[in-house]
Each structure stands twice: as structure tokens, then as C-alpha cells.
Amino acid sequence: MRAAQVGKLDGPSAIEIVDLPEPAVYPGGVLIDVHAAGIAFPDVLMTRGLYQMKPGLPFVVGGEVAGVVREAPEGSALRPGARVAALTMLGNGVAEVAVAPEHAVFELPDNVSLEAGAGILFNDLTVHFCLTTRGRLAEGETVLVHGAAGGIGTSTLRMAKALGAGRVIAVVSTESKAQVAKANGATDVVLAEGWLAAVKELTGGRGVDIVLDPVGGDRFTDSIRSLAGGGRLLVVGFTAGEIPTVKVNRLLLKNVEVIGAAWGEWVMSHPTYLAEQWAEVAPLLASGAIPAPDPVLYPLERTAGAVAALDERTATGKVVVQLR
């Protein structure tokens, strides 16, 4: 089979397309003929050995796939031929054949293509975790998301209203990204330059209830300032590179919270959580309440470019590699 392999920790440019033996099916594993594989920011970090989990070299990049079941464990509800999205966990995703643990394999609704399905699990379930489990989103609240034209950002825009938000404000760096944010369902869009004043004006000085921040960097303090009383700032990641700090007196003055939202760690420590999430998200996808993502597609041969697009912050929406 063909696969995208990292042989040295030199960043996305080190990814090579190689021929490898098909993976062996482990007990409880589901063998999947992969049609498409999602790319996420942890893949960028893993190509440099900077992610908290470090697969041994060489490794196949990518941790989420969509495809068709070839083989499932005896007694499984999954059947050969089923269209599924799956998490392969640590790597092993961008390959023509993959194995995923049965508890991380989910049948896709008929209205979701395999290309879109490859872009659902990592980002959408991260956002679902952020807004519900960690953010405690209440009906009608206002959500602001930084990096709104990226993968996590567009997932937030697609999902927030279906999960109860009354208003969703997108913060983007360029006018072209503003168009992406609007197309994905933003109620309002503001540019990163001067965003705090713009948000204060939009909300009549009140501020927002939730900030979802996958960017970090120098916006962090202003994100706290943007919160209404009782508001929550959800720390999702640091695509800007800089890990910010907080002066806790700011939290005390306005009764606001800064909340870590590490979906992957939560999934590993709560074994039933993935299934619980999918039971909530799948019907919303099937009904159209949450639109399926419209991913940016790359051929397998351009996997290095797909990962680099996240590294360079030029990607808009979810990045997906096509294998079939």
C-alpha cells in the first residue's frame, strides 16, 4: 500500500510517499480501506517531535480516516462495506489501508461523503467537547472563536448554533478568511487587528460568554478582557507558537474562567466518551443541523504540502488527503 511516512523530524517537508506492507489487524481492530484522511495541527507538531505523544521513527502521519470497512471483529455491529469515519489514534492514518480500534470507528450518515467524513472526528468532536463538557454552553449564549477560518474555527462556526449558541463571532486575519468564516455560518466576523474593540461594539459593551482559542499568542489577555461576567475562555491550542500566561487577578475581577480543553487526553481517560459524543453529533449531521465540512482536498502525493498549509497558517477549513 502507499502511505505518507515521516522518516526524520525535520517538519512537514520530510514527509515522503512510500510503499509499505498493509498493517496487521490487532485484536479488536477494524481493517479499513481508506478513501480520505484528515490532517490536524498535532500532525505538524509530530513531524518535528514536538507533540506530547511521540511515535517512533519512521511513522505514517495522520490520525483520522474515512473509508470502507474490509474486516471487523467477530460480533461487531460493523459490517464489511460500511462507510465509516475512524480515529487510528497515534499516526497510521494517511495510508491506503488502516486499522482502528472498534470503539473509535463510527458509521457515517448517508448524507456525509467520505471526503467530508475524514474531516469530522478530530475537529468536530474537539469542538463538541469544548462547548459542552468544558465550556458548559447554555442556550442563547454568544461564542467567539479565534482562527475562525481554520479547521477548529470552521468546525466551531458549523456546530455552535446546533449546540445552543445564539450568536457566533469569528475572528480572522484577512478579508479572504472573513469570507470563509461567513460561508461556514458566522453571525459576525471581525478582523484580528482591533478585534477587541469591534467585539465590544458588537455586544454593546457586554462581551461574550465563551471564547474558543486554538491560537494562543498575544491575543490571550484581550480574550479575557472580551468576556462578559461569568464568561469562559477555552484554551484549545497554540498555533501561533507562543504559550501565553494569565494574571489571575483578571479572573477574580470579572468572575471569569480560563479552562483547559484537551479533548485527546479526555478521550483516553474516559473510555465511553467517544461513543457518547457520536451519539449526540451523528443525528445532527444526519439532519443537516450541523452541515458536513467542505474540506480542502490534497492528493496523497501532496501530503507534505497539506501538513505545511497548517504549519504556515495558510489553510482555510479542514485539510483532507485523498487516497482513492
Tab-separated table of C-alpha atoms in Angstrom:
chain	number	residue	atom	x	y	z
A	1	MET	CA	0.000	0.000	0.000
A	2	ARG	CA	1.042	3.626	-0.446
A	3	ALA	CA	1.415	5.796	2.625
A	4	ALA	CA	2.789	9.169	3.760
A	5	GLN	CA	5.731	8.483	6.070
A	6	VAL	CA	7.861	10.629	8.346
A	7	GLY	CA	11.420	9.307	8.437
A	8	LYS	CA	13.142	12.213	10.184
A	9	LEU	CA	11.909	15.026	12.411
A	10	ASP	CA	12.521	17.896	10.005
A	11	GLY	CA	8.954	19.179	9.729
A	12	PRO	CA	6.332	18.650	7.005
A	13	SER	CA	8.905	18.719	4.203
A	14	ALA	CA	10.297	15.405	5.486
A	15	ILE	CA	7.088	13.536	4.612
A	16	GLU	CA	7.638	11.027	1.814
A	17	ILE	CA	5.245	8.784	-0.109
A	18	VAL	CA	6.417	5.198	0.270
A	19	ASP	CA	5.226	1.627	-0.336
A	20	LEU	CA	4.628	-0.322	2.863
A	21	PRO	CA	3.105	-3.693	3.772
A	22	GLU	CA	-0.544	-3.493	4.747
A	23	PRO	CA	-0.997	-3.301	8.542
A	24	ALA	CA	-1.863	-6.411	10.515
A	25	VAL	CA	-5.229	-6.423	12.260
A	26	TYR	CA	-4.831	-6.480	16.042
A	27	PRO	CA	-7.494	-7.916	18.401
A	28	GLY	CA	-10.476	-5.552	18.471
A	29	GLY	CA	-9.239	-3.705	15.400
A	30	VAL	CA	-11.227	-2.785	12.298
A	31	LEU	CA	-9.487	-3.010	8.902
A	32	ILE	CA	-10.439	-0.066	6.689
A	33	ASP	CA	-9.811	0.669	3.022
A	34	VAL	CA	-9.044	4.359	3.380
A	35	HIS	CA	-10.553	6.823	0.901
A	36	ALA	CA	-9.529	10.024	2.681
A	37	ALA	CA	-7.526	11.062	5.741
A	38	GLY	CA	-7.782	14.233	7.807
A	39	ILE	CA	-4.820	16.433	8.723
A	40	ALA	CA	-4.744	18.295	12.044
A	41	PHE	CA	-2.280	20.560	13.848
A	42	PRO	CA	-0.850	17.732	16.005
A	43	ASP	CA	0.401	16.212	12.737
A	44	VAL	CA	2.516	19.336	12.233
A	45	LEU	CA	3.970	19.010	15.720
A	46	MET	CA	4.656	15.285	15.319
A	47	THR	CA	6.729	15.901	12.172
A	48	ARG	CA	9.108	17.845	14.447
A	49	GLY	CA	8.855	15.612	17.504
A	50	LEU	CA	7.135	18.403	19.444
A	51	TYR	CA	3.810	16.718	20.240
A	52	GLN	CA	3.284	15.301	23.739
A	53	MET	CA	2.930	11.821	22.242
A	54	LYS	CA	5.879	10.762	20.103
A	55	PRO	CA	5.620	7.776	17.740
A	56	GLY	CA	8.866	6.036	16.929
A	57	LEU	CA	10.520	6.713	13.582
A	58	PRO	CA	9.565	6.057	10.886
A	59	PHE	CA	5.811	6.590	11.241
A	60	VAL	CA	2.835	7.197	8.973
A	61	VAL	CA	1.363	10.647	9.535
A	62	GLY	CA	-2.307	11.315	10.309
A	63	GLY	CA	-4.742	10.037	12.909
A	64	GLU	CA	-8.219	10.213	11.345
A	65	VAL	CA	-9.598	8.458	8.292
A	66	ALA	CA	-12.778	7.765	6.370
A	67	GLY	CA	-13.291	4.723	4.225
A	68	VAL	CA	-14.972	1.356	3.853
A	69	VAL	CA	-14.741	-1.491	6.350
A	70	ARG	CA	-12.945	-4.514	4.944
A	71	GLU	CA	-12.871	-6.587	8.140
A	72	ALA	CA	-14.371	-6.170	11.622
A	73	PRO	CA	-14.081	-8.215	14.831
A	74	GLU	CA	-16.441	-11.136	15.296
A	75	GLY	CA	-19.677	-9.972	16.894
A	76	SER	CA	-19.126	-6.342	15.886
A	77	ALA	CA	-22.055	-4.195	14.772
A	78	LEU	CA	-19.790	-3.012	11.957
A	79	ARG	CA	-20.033	-4.956	8.719
A	80	PRO	CA	-17.759	-5.160	5.672
A	81	GLY	CA	-18.778	-2.463	3.223
A	82	ALA	CA	-19.892	0.010	5.882
A	83	ARG	CA	-18.894	3.638	5.276
A	84	VAL	CA	-17.072	4.847	8.373
A	85	ALA	CA	-15.003	7.576	9.954
A	86	ALA	CA	-12.349	6.422	12.379
A	87	LEU	CA	-9.520	7.507	14.639
A	88	THR	CA	-6.339	5.497	14.180
A	89	MET	CA	-5.008	7.256	17.279
A	90	LEU	CA	-1.262	7.943	17.054
A	91	GLY	CA	-0.430	8.164	13.348
A	92	ASN	CA	-1.068	5.479	10.705
A	93	GLY	CA	-3.843	7.441	9.002
A	94	VAL	CA	-2.541	8.657	5.632
A	95	ALA	CA	-2.289	5.216	4.073
A	96	GLU	CA	-4.401	3.219	1.643
A	97	VAL	CA	-5.242	0.740	4.402
A	98	ALA	CA	-5.518	1.421	8.133
A	99	VAL	CA	-6.563	-0.298	11.339
A	100	ALA	CA	-8.545	1.473	14.032
A	101	PRO	CA	-9.868	0.234	17.398
A	102	GLU	CA	-13.553	-0.672	17.167
A	103	HIS	CA	-14.558	1.875	19.811
A	104	ALA	CA	-13.156	4.646	17.584
A	105	VAL	CA	-14.932	3.626	14.359
A	106	PHE	CA	-18.317	5.165	13.507
A	107	GLU	CA	-20.719	4.674	10.617
A	108	LEU	CA	-21.220	7.851	8.639
A	109	PRO	CA	-24.694	9.247	7.887
A	110	ASP	CA	-25.688	8.718	4.259
A	111	ASN	CA	-25.571	12.461	3.555
A	112	VAL	CA	-21.882	12.772	4.557
A	113	SER	CA	-19.304	11.966	1.878
A	114	LEU	CA	-16.146	10.050	2.685
A	115	GLU	CA	-14.068	13.169	1.976
A	116	ALA	CA	-16.147	15.174	4.441
A	117	GLY	CA	-16.164	12.262	6.873
A	118	ALA	CA	-12.374	12.366	7.075
A	119	GLY	CA	-12.699	15.905	8.416
A	120	ILE	CA	-15.265	15.305	11.125
A	121	LEU	CA	-13.925	13.378	14.088
A	122	PHE	CA	-10.870	15.284	15.245
A	123	ASN	CA	-12.153	18.830	14.819
A	124	ASP	CA	-15.884	18.395	15.364
A	125	LEU	CA	-15.537	16.215	18.429
A	126	THR	CA	-12.919	18.598	19.828
A	127	VAL	CA	-15.363	21.484	19.415
A	128	HIS	CA	-18.244	19.457	20.873
A	129	PHE	CA	-16.070	18.679	23.919
A	130	CYS	CA	-15.043	22.327	24.260
A	131	LEU	CA	-18.510	23.821	24.060
A	132	THR	CA	-20.429	21.202	26.035
A	133	THR	CA	-18.249	19.333	28.523
A	134	ARG	CA	-15.730	22.093	29.252
A	135	GLY	CA	-17.483	25.295	28.186
A	136	ARG	CA	-20.954	24.471	29.565
A	137	LEU	CA	-22.571	26.339	26.680
A	138	ALA	CA	-26.070	27.496	27.630
A	139	GLU	CA	-28.907	28.191	25.210
A	140	GLY	CA	-28.577	31.575	23.556
A	141	GLU	CA	-25.035	32.385	24.701
A	142	THR	CA	-22.514	34.194	22.500
A	143	VAL	CA	-19.429	32.273	21.337
A	144	LEU	CA	-16.292	33.882	19.876
A	145	VAL	CA	-13.686	31.807	18.052
A	146	HIS	CA	-10.162	32.814	17.063
A	147	GLY	CA	-8.544	31.396	13.936
A	148	ALA	CA	-12.076	31.110	12.622
A	149	ALA	CA	-11.118	30.171	9.057
A	150	GLY	CA	-9.025	27.186	10.183
A	151	GLY	CA	-10.075	23.627	10.947
A	152	ILE	CA	-11.147	24.108	14.571
A	153	GLY	CA	-12.536	27.537	13.733
A	154	THR	CA	-14.784	26.392	10.890
A	155	SER	CA	-15.962	23.440	12.990
A	156	THR	CA	-16.979	25.885	15.714
A	157	LEU	CA	-18.871	28.027	13.210
A	158	ARG	CA	-20.673	24.999	11.745
A	159	MET	CA	-21.577	23.481	15.116
A	160	ALA	CA	-22.101	26.197	17.724
A	161	LYS	CA	-25.680	27.128	16.872
A	162	ALA	CA	-26.763	23.485	16.727
A	163	LEU	CA	-25.305	23.071	20.229
A	164	GLY	CA	-27.234	26.079	21.566
A	165	ALA	CA	-25.307	29.271	20.799
A	166	GLY	CA	-27.377	32.322	19.929
A	167	ARG	CA	-24.536	34.220	18.265
A	168	VAL	CA	-21.151	33.153	16.877
A	169	ILE	CA	-18.434	35.763	16.306
A	170	ALA	CA	-15.465	34.868	14.085
A	171	VAL	CA	-12.033	36.494	14.415
A	172	VAL	CA	-9.899	36.214	11.268
A	173	SER	CA	-6.686	37.745	9.974
A	174	THR	CA	-7.689	38.669	6.394
A	175	GLU	CA	-10.706	39.627	4.315
A	176	SER	CA	-10.438	36.398	2.309
A	177	LYS	CA	-10.623	34.394	5.526
A	178	ALA	CA	-13.620	36.508	6.528
A	179	GLN	CA	-15.448	35.102	3.504
A	180	VAL	CA	-14.603	31.558	4.632
A	181	ALA	CA	-15.963	32.319	8.094
A	182	LYS	CA	-19.220	33.724	6.703
A	183	ALA	CA	-19.655	30.698	4.448
A	184	ASN	CA	-19.332	28.424	7.482
A	185	GLY	CA	-22.057	30.165	9.462
A	186	ALA	CA	-20.531	33.035	11.437
A	187	THR	CA	-23.093	35.511	12.740
A	188	ASP	CA	-20.476	38.289	12.755
A	189	VAL	CA	-16.889	38.492	11.507
A	190	VAL	CA	-14.163	40.844	12.792
A	191	LEU	CA	-10.551	41.245	11.722
A	192	ALA	CA	-7.772	40.375	14.179
A	193	GLU	CA	-6.448	43.945	14.010
A	194	GLY	CA	-8.582	45.798	16.551
A	195	TRP	CA	-10.799	42.799	17.232
A	196	LEU	CA	-11.456	43.542	20.928
A	197	ALA	CA	-12.939	46.994	20.287
A	198	ALA	CA	-15.035	45.592	17.439
A	199	VAL	CA	-16.413	42.814	19.683
A	200	LYS	CA	-17.207	45.269	22.479
A	201	GLU	CA	-19.147	47.360	19.955
A	202	LEU	CA	-20.984	44.326	18.549
A	203	THR	CA	-22.084	43.233	22.032
A	204	GLY	CA	-22.991	46.680	23.311
A	205	GLY	CA	-20.089	46.575	25.775
A	206	ARG	CA	-21.263	43.348	27.425
A	207	GLY	CA	-18.706	40.969	25.939
A	208	VAL	CA	-19.042	37.295	25.042
A	209	ASP	CA	-19.865	34.220	27.089
A	210	ILE	CA	-17.310	31.830	25.587
A	211	VAL	CA	-14.032	32.374	23.739
A	212	LEU	CA	-12.682	29.293	21.984
A	213	ASP	CA	-8.974	29.854	21.335
A	214	PRO	CA	-6.838	27.437	19.296
A	215	VAL	CA	-4.323	30.219	18.536
A	216	GLY	CA	-2.835	31.482	21.817
A	217	GLY	CA	-0.114	34.083	21.489
A	218	ASP	CA	-0.648	37.790	22.072
A	219	ARG	CA	-4.462	37.737	21.832
A	220	PHE	CA	-4.825	35.874	25.100
A	221	THR	CA	-5.110	38.794	27.528
A	222	ASP	CA	-7.586	40.566	25.265
A	223	SER	CA	-9.590	37.352	25.113
A	224	ILE	CA	-10.017	37.561	28.883
A	225	ARG	CA	-10.998	41.216	28.536
A	226	SER	CA	-13.618	40.267	25.953
A	227	LEU	CA	-15.525	38.024	28.367
A	228	ALA	CA	-18.800	39.010	29.980
A	229	GLY	CA	-19.202	38.320	33.689
A	230	GLY	CA	-19.154	34.574	34.249
A	231	GLY	CA	-17.542	34.017	30.854
A	232	ARG	CA	-15.228	31.140	29.943
A	233	LEU	CA	-12.031	31.183	27.872
A	234	LEU	CA	-11.334	27.738	26.429
A	235	VAL	CA	-7.647	27.006	25.755
A	236	VAL	CA	-7.501	24.556	22.844
A	237	GLY	CA	-4.011	25.025	21.416
A	238	PHE	CA	-1.224	27.365	20.412
A	239	THR	CA	-0.990	27.557	16.631
A	240	ALA	CA	0.622	30.994	16.991
A	241	GLY	CA	3.545	29.234	18.685
A	242	GLU	CA	3.679	31.288	21.871
A	243	ILE	CA	2.164	29.858	25.059
A	244	PRO	CA	0.620	32.796	26.951
A	245	THR	CA	0.317	33.326	30.700
A	246	VAL	CA	-2.527	34.786	32.736
A	247	LYS	CA	-2.565	37.147	35.712
A	248	VAL	CA	-5.198	35.507	37.870
A	249	ASN	CA	-6.409	38.784	39.350
A	250	ARG	CA	-8.091	39.356	35.963
A	251	LEU	CA	-10.177	36.252	36.602
A	252	LEU	CA	-11.180	37.439	40.047
A	253	LEU	CA	-12.191	40.932	38.929
A	254	LYS	CA	-14.809	39.708	36.445
A	255	ASN	CA	-15.655	36.236	37.779
A	256	VAL	CA	-14.368	34.625	34.604
A	257	GLU	CA	-12.610	31.322	33.930
A	258	VAL	CA	-9.703	30.069	31.834
A	259	ILE	CA	-10.356	26.405	31.061
A	260	GLY	CA	-8.064	23.826	29.506
A	261	ALA	CA	-9.797	21.799	26.786
A	262	ALA	CA	-7.623	18.835	25.771
A	263	TRP	CA	-10.041	16.507	24.002
A	264	GLY	CA	-7.481	13.782	23.287
A	265	GLU	CA	-6.480	13.446	26.926
A	266	TRP	CA	-10.138	13.348	27.975
A	267	VAL	CA	-10.925	10.599	25.475
A	268	MET	CA	-8.045	8.480	26.731
A	269	SER	CA	-9.132	8.818	30.358
A	270	HIS	CA	-12.903	8.416	29.692
A	271	PRO	CA	-13.304	5.236	27.600
A	272	THR	CA	-17.002	5.681	26.772
A	273	TYR	CA	-16.785	9.351	25.875
A	274	LEU	CA	-16.230	8.982	22.108
A	275	ALA	CA	-19.391	6.907	21.724
A	276	GLU	CA	-21.352	9.385	23.838
A	277	GLN	CA	-20.173	12.241	21.642
A	278	TRP	CA	-21.005	10.443	18.406
A	279	ALA	CA	-24.482	9.609	19.719
A	280	GLU	CA	-25.090	13.371	20.030
A	281	VAL	CA	-23.285	14.607	16.912
A	282	ALA	CA	-24.315	11.968	14.332
A	283	PRO	CA	-28.064	12.786	14.388
A	284	LEU	CA	-27.252	16.490	13.993
A	285	LEU	CA	-25.109	15.687	10.955
A	286	ALA	CA	-27.777	13.368	9.530
A	287	SER	CA	-30.491	16.026	9.910
A	288	GLY	CA	-28.340	18.804	8.468
A	289	ALA	CA	-28.462	20.816	11.704
A	290	ILE	CA	-24.673	20.545	11.597
A	291	PRO	CA	-23.553	20.846	7.955
A	292	ALA	CA	-20.848	18.430	6.870
A	293	PRO	CA	-17.462	20.112	6.392
A	294	ASP	CA	-16.355	21.169	2.918
A	295	PRO	CA	-12.693	20.176	3.162
A	296	VAL	CA	-9.718	21.402	1.184
A	297	LEU	CA	-8.561	18.301	-0.702
A	298	TYR	CA	-4.979	17.285	-1.467
A	299	PRO	CA	-3.823	14.183	-3.377
A	300	LEU	CA	-1.667	11.703	-1.495
A	301	GLU	CA	1.421	12.877	-3.392
A	302	ARG	CA	0.989	16.347	-1.865
A	303	THR	CA	0.640	15.260	1.769
A	304	ALA	CA	3.694	17.296	2.743
A	305	GLY	CA	2.000	20.382	1.313
A	306	ALA	CA	-1.213	19.584	3.162
A	307	VAL	CA	0.593	19.447	6.506
A	308	ALA	CA	2.659	22.527	5.614
A	309	ALA	CA	-0.545	24.502	4.970
A	310	LEU	CA	-1.405	24.104	8.656
A	311	ASP	CA	2.159	24.846	9.702
A	312	GLU	CA	2.202	28.073	7.687
A	313	ARG	CA	-1.365	29.004	8.725
A	314	THR	CA	-2.452	29.342	5.099
A	315	ALA	CA	-5.061	26.575	5.307
A	316	THR	CA	-8.724	27.527	5.364
A	317	GLY	CA	-11.200	24.968	6.651
A	318	LYS	CA	-10.372	21.310	7.164
A	319	VAL	CA	-7.459	19.823	5.227
A	320	VAL	CA	-8.007	16.298	3.891
A	321	VAL	CA	-5.773	13.972	1.840
A	322	GLN	CA	-7.495	11.816	-0.794
A	323	LEU	CA	-6.235	8.253	-1.203
A	324	ARG	CA	-8.891	6.789	-3.511
